[in-house]
Amino acid sequence: MSDRILNAMTIDVEEHFQVAAFKNAVDAGTWGNQPSRVVANTERCLKVLDDANTKATFFTLGWVAERYPELVRTIHREGHEVACHGYSHQLIYEQSREVFHQETFRAKRVLEDAIGGPVHGYRAASYSITRRSLWALDTLVEAGFRYDSSIFPVHHDNYGIPNSPRHPYTIETPNGGNLVEFPITTSKIAGVKVPVAGGGYFRLFPYWLTRTGLRRVNYVERRPFVFYLHPWEVDPEQPRIEASLLSRFRHYNNLRKTEPRLKTLLSDFSFDRIDRVLDRVVLADEPLALSPA
């Protein structure tokens, strides 16, 4: 379709045991002893994207990049954008500013060393830039990031700034810096704001609902959307971790449906790397300053 809008496809590269839902079930100190599946799962995502002739942005955890630098180089070599997902996948609002600063610079350095070039994009673990942690945006500016994709304009128990803008904009950081923000996509369906950007929502909602919401963003609002997945979401055979019923439901439900749905999505919409999508977007003239809680 010639009138298709180019959207941003993103993959958050992390291990299956590193998700926030399992933080009380799997101690971070034991991560090195857990069965690793991130390389095979990421390569599986790369194959799906290659078959669809699609490039994406891979927000990669520094912890993963230190252990598997060749994976990062493969992502880069195949023409995808390598971006930063922080270092240890901890919620920012549970970290001190000093620890976040150290981890952010460390992760960016590891990724840039792996690809031999600059890393421009950042996405927080579990979208944990909220009104409680807007101070983190100043660290991102200091580290030299050009854009962020961490703010989710929804209500959620772990993340979200419900009344923040729904489409890409320039955000003014607390210390007066500027950063382009590509918020996680929501859609207005029957007057209700619905999260349709991927991840667990992609697995839990019926595909027709996701497609309806995303088509509304593209063809009614005439704006691009950002979509996200994790490599572990195409891995229905991953080991099961004992955690709360809610955590297990969020993590394991409909894993077998992810890959076929992703292939359908790639045929229903047009995608590219987030940096190239942002190059096409017209942002507001005046940066928006969000107020902390």
Short mmCIF file of C-alpha atoms in Angstrom, two decimals, residues 108-260:
data_model
loop_
_atom_site.label_atom_id
_atom_site.label_comp_id
_atom_site.label_asym_id
_atom_site.label_seq_id
_atom_site.Cartn_x
_atom_site.Cartn_y
_atom_site.Cartn_z
CA LYS A 108 26.52 2.63 26.55
CA ARG A 109 30.28 2.13 26.55
CA VAL A 110 29.97 -1.67 26.24
CA LEU A 111 27.58 -1.38 23.30
CA GLU A 112 29.67 1.23 21.52
CA ASP A 113 32.82 -0.83 21.98
CA ALA A 114 31.05 -3.84 20.46
CA ILE A 115 29.88 -2.04 17.30
CA GLY A 116 32.70 0.48 17.00
CA GLY A 117 30.31 3.41 16.74
CA PRO A 118 27.85 5.62 18.63
CA VAL A 119 24.65 4.48 20.32
CA HIS A 120 21.91 7.11 20.14
CA GLY A 121 18.80 5.52 21.70
CA TYR A 122 17.76 4.44 25.18
CA ARG A 123 14.87 2.48 26.67
CA ALA A 124 14.49 1.96 30.42
CA ALA A 125 13.90 -1.45 31.97
CA SER A 126 10.15 -2.00 32.25
CA TYR A 127 9.51 1.58 31.04
CA SER A 128 10.53 2.81 34.49
CA ILE A 129 10.95 6.47 33.62
CA THR A 130 7.91 7.76 35.48
CA ARG A 131 7.19 11.03 37.24
CA ARG A 132 9.23 9.61 40.16
CA SER A 133 12.30 9.21 37.95
CA LEU A 134 12.23 12.05 35.42
CA TRP A 135 15.67 12.99 36.78
CA ALA A 136 17.01 10.05 34.75
CA LEU A 137 16.45 12.03 31.55
CA ASP A 138 19.27 14.40 32.52
CA THR A 139 21.64 11.44 32.79
CA LEU A 140 20.61 10.37 29.31
CA VAL A 141 21.41 13.82 27.93
CA GLU A 142 24.74 13.83 29.76
CA ALA A 143 25.58 10.41 28.31
CA GLY A 144 24.94 11.70 24.79
CA PHE A 145 21.74 9.91 23.89
CA ARG A 146 19.63 11.60 21.23
CA TYR A 147 16.32 9.93 21.94
CA ASP A 148 14.47 7.94 24.58
CA SER A 149 11.61 5.45 24.24
CA SER A 150 10.70 4.73 27.86
CA ILE A 151 7.59 6.71 28.70
CA PHE A 152 4.32 4.77 28.53
CA PRO A 153 1.21 7.03 28.65
CA VAL A 154 -0.90 4.54 30.64
CA HIS A 155 -1.81 3.54 34.18
CA HIS A 156 0.12 0.44 35.31
CA ASP A 157 1.38 -0.94 38.59
CA ASN A 158 5.05 -0.75 37.48
CA TYR A 159 5.23 2.10 34.96
CA GLY A 160 3.42 4.86 33.14
CA ILE A 161 2.80 8.61 32.95
CA PRO A 162 -0.90 8.49 32.00
CA ASN A 163 -1.34 12.06 30.79
CA SER A 164 1.91 12.35 28.82
CA PRO A 165 1.80 12.81 25.03
CA ARG A 166 0.98 9.78 22.89
CA HIS A 167 3.15 10.63 19.86
CA PRO A 168 6.85 11.58 19.40
CA TYR A 169 7.83 14.92 20.90
CA THR A 170 10.79 16.81 22.32
CA ILE A 171 10.95 16.60 26.08
CA GLU A 172 12.65 19.18 28.28
CA THR A 173 14.61 17.48 31.05
CA PRO A 174 14.52 18.76 34.66
CA ASN A 175 17.91 20.48 34.19
CA GLY A 176 16.88 22.13 30.94
CA GLY A 177 18.26 19.69 28.39
CA ASN A 178 16.33 18.39 25.39
CA LEU A 179 15.71 14.83 24.29
CA VAL A 180 13.41 13.36 21.66
CA GLU A 181 10.83 11.04 23.24
CA PHE A 182 9.12 8.28 21.25
CA PRO A 183 6.48 7.15 23.77
CA ILE A 184 5.16 3.61 23.81
CA THR A 185 2.09 3.51 21.61
CA THR A 186 -1.50 3.57 22.76
CA SER A 187 -4.64 3.86 20.65
CA LYS A 188 -8.06 5.35 21.27
CA ILE A 189 -10.66 2.61 20.72
CA ALA A 190 -14.27 3.51 21.51
CA GLY A 191 -12.92 6.48 23.47
CA VAL A 192 -10.70 4.30 25.67
CA LYS A 193 -6.90 4.53 25.59
CA VAL A 194 -5.61 1.02 24.91
CA PRO A 195 -1.95 -0.13 25.03
CA VAL A 196 -1.34 -1.80 21.65
CA ALA A 197 2.43 -1.46 21.35
CA GLY A 198 3.42 -5.10 21.80
CA GLY A 199 4.92 -7.28 24.53
CA GLY A 200 2.42 -8.88 26.86
CA TYR A 201 -0.42 -6.88 25.33
CA PHE A 202 0.40 -8.43 21.95
CA ARG A 203 0.16 -11.91 23.43
CA LEU A 204 -2.84 -11.36 25.69
CA PHE A 205 -5.08 -9.30 23.42
CA PRO A 206 -6.62 -10.93 20.33
CA TYR A 207 -4.66 -9.96 17.23
CA TRP A 208 -7.63 -8.17 15.68
CA LEU A 209 -7.66 -5.72 18.60
CA THR A 210 -3.95 -4.94 18.19
CA ARG A 211 -4.35 -4.48 14.45
CA THR A 212 -7.43 -2.29 14.88
CA GLY A 213 -5.64 -0.03 17.34
CA LEU A 214 -2.49 0.28 15.28
CA ARG A 215 -4.43 0.91 12.07
CA ARG A 216 -6.24 3.72 13.86
CA VAL A 217 -2.91 5.33 14.80
CA ASN A 218 -1.66 5.07 11.19
CA TYR A 219 -4.77 5.77 9.14
CA VAL A 220 -6.95 7.96 11.37
CA GLU A 221 -4.34 9.88 13.37
CA ARG A 222 -1.79 9.63 10.51
CA ARG A 223 1.06 9.04 12.96
CA PRO A 224 3.73 6.34 13.28
CA PHE A 225 3.65 3.87 16.15
CA VAL A 226 6.41 2.06 18.00
CA PHE A 227 6.13 -1.69 18.50
CA TYR A 228 8.19 -3.81 20.91
CA LEU A 229 8.91 -7.44 21.68
CA HIS A 230 11.43 -9.41 23.72
CA PRO A 231 13.42 -12.35 22.32
CA TRP A 232 12.08 -14.61 25.08
CA GLU A 233 8.55 -14.03 23.74
CA VAL A 234 9.30 -16.22 20.70
CA ASP A 235 10.55 -19.03 22.97
CA PRO A 236 7.65 -21.17 24.25
CA GLU A 237 10.12 -23.86 25.41
CA GLN A 238 11.92 -21.64 27.93
CA PRO A 239 12.30 -23.00 31.48
CA ARG A 240 9.43 -22.14 33.80
CA ILE A 241 10.25 -20.03 36.86
CA GLU A 242 8.28 -20.33 40.07
CA ALA A 243 6.73 -16.92 40.72
CA SER A 244 3.35 -15.42 41.56
CA LEU A 245 0.33 -16.45 39.52
CA LEU A 246 0.03 -12.96 38.03
CA SER A 247 3.72 -12.88 37.04
CA ARG A 248 3.54 -16.30 35.43
CA PHE A 249 0.38 -15.33 33.55
CA ARG A 250 1.94 -12.13 32.22
CA HIS A 251 5.12 -13.89 31.16
CA TYR A 252 4.07 -17.27 29.80
CA ASN A 253 0.59 -16.85 28.37
CA ASN A 254 0.32 -17.29 24.58
CA LEU A 255 4.08 -17.56 23.95
CA ARG A 256 3.35 -19.96 21.07
CA LYS A 257 1.30 -17.27 19.34
CA THR A 258 3.98 -14.58 19.35
CA GLU A 259 6.04 -15.57 16.31
CA PRO A 260 3.13 -16.24 13.93
#
